[in-house]
Short mmCIF file of C-alpha atoms in Angstrom, two decimals:
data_model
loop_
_atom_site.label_atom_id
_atom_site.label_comp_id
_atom_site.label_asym_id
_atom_site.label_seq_id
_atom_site.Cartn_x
_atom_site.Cartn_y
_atom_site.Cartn_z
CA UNK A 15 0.00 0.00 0.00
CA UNK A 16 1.30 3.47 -0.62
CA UNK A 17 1.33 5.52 1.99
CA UNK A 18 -0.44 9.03 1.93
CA UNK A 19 1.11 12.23 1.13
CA UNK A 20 1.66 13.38 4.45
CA UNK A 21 3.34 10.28 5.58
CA UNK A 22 5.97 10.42 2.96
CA UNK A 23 6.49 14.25 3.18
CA UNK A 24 7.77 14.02 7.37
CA UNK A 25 11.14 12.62 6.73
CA UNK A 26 11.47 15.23 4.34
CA UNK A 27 10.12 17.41 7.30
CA UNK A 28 12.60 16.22 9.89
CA UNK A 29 15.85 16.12 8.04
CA UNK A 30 15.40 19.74 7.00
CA UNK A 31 14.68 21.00 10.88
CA UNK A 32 17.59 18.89 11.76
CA UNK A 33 19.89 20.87 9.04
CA UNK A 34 18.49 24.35 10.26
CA UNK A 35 18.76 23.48 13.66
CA UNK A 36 22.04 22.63 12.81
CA UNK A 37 23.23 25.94 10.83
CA UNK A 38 21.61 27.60 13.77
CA UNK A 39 24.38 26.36 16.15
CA UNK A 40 26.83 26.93 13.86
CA UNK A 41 26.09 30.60 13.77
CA UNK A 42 25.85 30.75 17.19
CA UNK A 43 29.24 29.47 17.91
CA UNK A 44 30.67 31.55 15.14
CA UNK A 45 28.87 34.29 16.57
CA UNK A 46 29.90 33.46 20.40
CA UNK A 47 33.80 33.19 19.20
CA UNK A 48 33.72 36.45 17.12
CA UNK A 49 32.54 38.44 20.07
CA UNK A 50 34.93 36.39 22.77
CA UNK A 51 37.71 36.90 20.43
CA UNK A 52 37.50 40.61 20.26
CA UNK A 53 38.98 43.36 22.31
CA UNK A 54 38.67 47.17 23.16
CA UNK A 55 41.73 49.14 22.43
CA UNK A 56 42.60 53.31 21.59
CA UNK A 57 42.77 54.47 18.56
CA UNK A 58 43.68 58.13 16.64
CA UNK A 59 40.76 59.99 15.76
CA UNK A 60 42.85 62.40 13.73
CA UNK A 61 46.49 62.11 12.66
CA UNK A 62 48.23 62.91 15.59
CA UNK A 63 51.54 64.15 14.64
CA UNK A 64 54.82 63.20 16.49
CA UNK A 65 55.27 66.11 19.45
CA UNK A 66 52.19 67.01 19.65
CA UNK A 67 50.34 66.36 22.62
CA UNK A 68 47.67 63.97 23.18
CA UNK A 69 44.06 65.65 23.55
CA UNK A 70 40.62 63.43 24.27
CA UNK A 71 39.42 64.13 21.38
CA UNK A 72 42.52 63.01 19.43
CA UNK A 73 41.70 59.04 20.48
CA UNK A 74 39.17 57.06 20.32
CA UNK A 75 37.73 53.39 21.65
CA UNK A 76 37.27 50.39 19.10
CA UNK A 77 36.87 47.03 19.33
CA UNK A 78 38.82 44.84 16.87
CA UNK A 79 39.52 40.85 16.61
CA UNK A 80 42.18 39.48 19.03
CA UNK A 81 45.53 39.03 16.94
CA UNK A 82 49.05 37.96 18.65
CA UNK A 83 50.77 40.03 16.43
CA UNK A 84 49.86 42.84 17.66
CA UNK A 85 49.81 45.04 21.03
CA UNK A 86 47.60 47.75 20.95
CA UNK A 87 46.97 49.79 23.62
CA UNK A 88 43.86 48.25 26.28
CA UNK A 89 40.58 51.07 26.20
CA UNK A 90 41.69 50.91 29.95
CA UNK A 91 44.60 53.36 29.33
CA UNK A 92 42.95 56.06 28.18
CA UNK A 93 43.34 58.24 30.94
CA UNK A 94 47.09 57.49 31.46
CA UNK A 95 47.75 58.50 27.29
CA UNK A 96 46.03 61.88 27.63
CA UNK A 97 48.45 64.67 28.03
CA UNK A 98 51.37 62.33 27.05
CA UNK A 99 53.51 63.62 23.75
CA UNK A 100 53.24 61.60 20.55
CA UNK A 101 56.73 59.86 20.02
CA UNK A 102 55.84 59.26 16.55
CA UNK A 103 53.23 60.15 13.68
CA UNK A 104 49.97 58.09 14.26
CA UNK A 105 47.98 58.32 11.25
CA UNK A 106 44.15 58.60 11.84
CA UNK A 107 42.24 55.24 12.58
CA UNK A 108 46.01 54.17 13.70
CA UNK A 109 46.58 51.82 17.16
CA UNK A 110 48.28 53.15 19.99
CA UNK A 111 50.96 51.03 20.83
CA UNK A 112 53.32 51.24 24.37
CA UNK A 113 55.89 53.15 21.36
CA UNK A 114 53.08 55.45 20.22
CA UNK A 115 53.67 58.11 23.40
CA UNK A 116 56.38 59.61 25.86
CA UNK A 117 55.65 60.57 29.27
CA UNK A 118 58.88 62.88 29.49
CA UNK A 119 58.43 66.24 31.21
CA UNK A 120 58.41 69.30 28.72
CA UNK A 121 60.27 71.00 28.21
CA UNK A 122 63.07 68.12 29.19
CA UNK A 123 65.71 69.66 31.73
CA UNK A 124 67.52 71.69 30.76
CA UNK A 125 65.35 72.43 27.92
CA UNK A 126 63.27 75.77 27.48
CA UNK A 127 60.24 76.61 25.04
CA UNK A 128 59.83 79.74 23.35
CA UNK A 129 56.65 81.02 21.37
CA UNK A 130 57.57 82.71 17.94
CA UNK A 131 54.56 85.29 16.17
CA UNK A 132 56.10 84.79 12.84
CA UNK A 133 53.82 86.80 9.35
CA UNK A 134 52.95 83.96 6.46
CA UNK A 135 56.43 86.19 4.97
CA UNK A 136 58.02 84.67 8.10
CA UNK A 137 57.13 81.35 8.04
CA UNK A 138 57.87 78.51 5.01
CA UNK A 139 54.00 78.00 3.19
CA UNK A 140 54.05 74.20 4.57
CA UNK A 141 52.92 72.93 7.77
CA UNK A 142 55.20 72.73 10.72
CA UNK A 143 54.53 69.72 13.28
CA UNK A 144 56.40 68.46 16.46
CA UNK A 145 60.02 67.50 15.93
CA UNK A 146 60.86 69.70 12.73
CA UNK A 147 64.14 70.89 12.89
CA UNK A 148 64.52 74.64 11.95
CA UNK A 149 66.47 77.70 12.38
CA UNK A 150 65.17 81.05 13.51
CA UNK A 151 67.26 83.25 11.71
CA UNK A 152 67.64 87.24 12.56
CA UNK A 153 66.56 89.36 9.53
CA UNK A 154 67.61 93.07 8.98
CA UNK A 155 65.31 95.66 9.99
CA UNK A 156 62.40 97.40 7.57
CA UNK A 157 65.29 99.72 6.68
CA UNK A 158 68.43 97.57 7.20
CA UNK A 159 70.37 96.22 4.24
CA UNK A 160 71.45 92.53 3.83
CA UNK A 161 74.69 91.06 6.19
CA UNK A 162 77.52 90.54 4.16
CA UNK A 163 77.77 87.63 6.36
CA UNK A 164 75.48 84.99 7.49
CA UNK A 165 73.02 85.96 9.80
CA UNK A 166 72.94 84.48 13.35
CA UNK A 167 70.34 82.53 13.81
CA UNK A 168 69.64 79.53 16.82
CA UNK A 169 68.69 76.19 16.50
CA UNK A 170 65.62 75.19 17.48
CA UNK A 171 62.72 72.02 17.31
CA UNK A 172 59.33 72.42 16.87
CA UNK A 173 56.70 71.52 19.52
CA UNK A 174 53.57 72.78 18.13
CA UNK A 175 51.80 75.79 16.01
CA UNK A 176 49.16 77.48 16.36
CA UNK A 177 47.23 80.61 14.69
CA UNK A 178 46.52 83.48 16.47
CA UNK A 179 43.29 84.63 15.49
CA UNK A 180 43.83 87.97 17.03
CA UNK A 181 46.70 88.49 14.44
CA UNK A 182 46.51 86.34 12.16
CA UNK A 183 50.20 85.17 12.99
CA UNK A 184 51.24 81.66 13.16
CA UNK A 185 53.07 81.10 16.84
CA UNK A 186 55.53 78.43 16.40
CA UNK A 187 56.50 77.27 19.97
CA UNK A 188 60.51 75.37 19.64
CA UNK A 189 62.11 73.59 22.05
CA UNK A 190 65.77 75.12 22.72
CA UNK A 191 68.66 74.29 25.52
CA UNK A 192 67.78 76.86 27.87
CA UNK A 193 70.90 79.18 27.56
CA UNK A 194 69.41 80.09 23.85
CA UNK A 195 66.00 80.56 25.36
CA UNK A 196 66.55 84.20 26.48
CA UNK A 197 68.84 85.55 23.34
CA UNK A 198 66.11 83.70 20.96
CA UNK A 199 63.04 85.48 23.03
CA UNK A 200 64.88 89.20 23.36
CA UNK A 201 65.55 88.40 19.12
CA UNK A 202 61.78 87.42 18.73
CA UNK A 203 60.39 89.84 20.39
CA UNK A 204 61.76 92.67 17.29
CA UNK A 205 60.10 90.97 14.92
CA UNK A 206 62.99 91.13 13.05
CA UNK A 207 63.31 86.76 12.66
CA UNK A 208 62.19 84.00 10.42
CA UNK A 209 62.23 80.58 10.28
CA UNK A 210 63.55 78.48 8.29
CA UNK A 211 62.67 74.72 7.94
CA UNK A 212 65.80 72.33 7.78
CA UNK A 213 65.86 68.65 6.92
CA UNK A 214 65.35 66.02 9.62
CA UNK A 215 67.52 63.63 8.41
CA UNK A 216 70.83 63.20 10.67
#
């Protein structure tokens, strides 16, 4: 006898609810291990550039997929990286990494910072960020005629610019050993300088 319809379609029936039962724990564990697997580090928001000094709003929290190659920064050091100076560039959506930051006092001892109001005339047309090298060179007055010699000029690194919207200027603040700091200032203050970007390779 042949059985009815609905007989012969429950096997059918049962070995498909076993198969989606099936793919359903699948996903589940797949699921399960993606999330276990995955952990909350920092991030840049922005390029941070290497000097500069790390603001909130400059990192970020993420979550990415566990991977023993590399060593991110844990979310739970956020509060220790704020305030810390960027030892190298981190380019936006970058990791923090242990290397990423410095904790040193600045200025470093024996170290002083001077702020520079230097015109667009002053100041190369490029950006200056935290470890350029550059010399601030003394320029003749509005009336003064050209050295015959080279100008004096002191040595100096970059820490970090900024525009002052009062002005218009661009302050450039350099790091300098501190028995510059005062002749550099007293020549600053004339408004007779510029600056002049040098190459960072040694």
């Amino acid at each position: 006898m042949t059985p009815p319809p609905k007989l012969r379609r429950r096997p059918a029936l049962v070995v498909a609810a076993v198969i989606v039962t099936a793919l359903g724990c699948l996903l589940g564990a797949w699921a399960w291990s993606a999330t276990t697997n995955t952990q909350e580090v920092l991030a840049a928001r922005d390029t941070i550039h290497r000097g500069e000094v790390i603001e909130a709003e400059d990192i970020q929290r993420i979550r990415i997929s566990g991977d023993p190659a590399l060593s991110p920064l844990p979310a739970s050091a956020y509060e220790d990286i704020i305030g810390q100076r960027a030892a190298l560039d981190i380019s936006a959506g970058g990791l923090l990494t242990n290397e990423s930051t410095a904790d040193e006092p600045l200025p470093p001892q024996g170290q002083s910072i001077v702020g520079i109001s230097l015109t667009p005339a002053q100041v190369p047309g490029m950006p200056l960020y935290g470890g350029d090298k550059v010399r601030i060179i003394v320029t003749p007055g509005d009336n003064g005629e050209a050295p015959a010699n080279a100008p004096p000029f002191t040595v100096a690194e970059v820490v970090g610019t900024y525009v002052d919207e009062t002005t218009g200027n661009t302050v450039v603040n350099v790091l300098v050993p501190y028995p510059d700091a005062g002749v550099l200032a007293a020549r600053a203050a004339t408004g007779n300088v510029a600056l002049v970007l040098d190459s960072g390779a040694e």
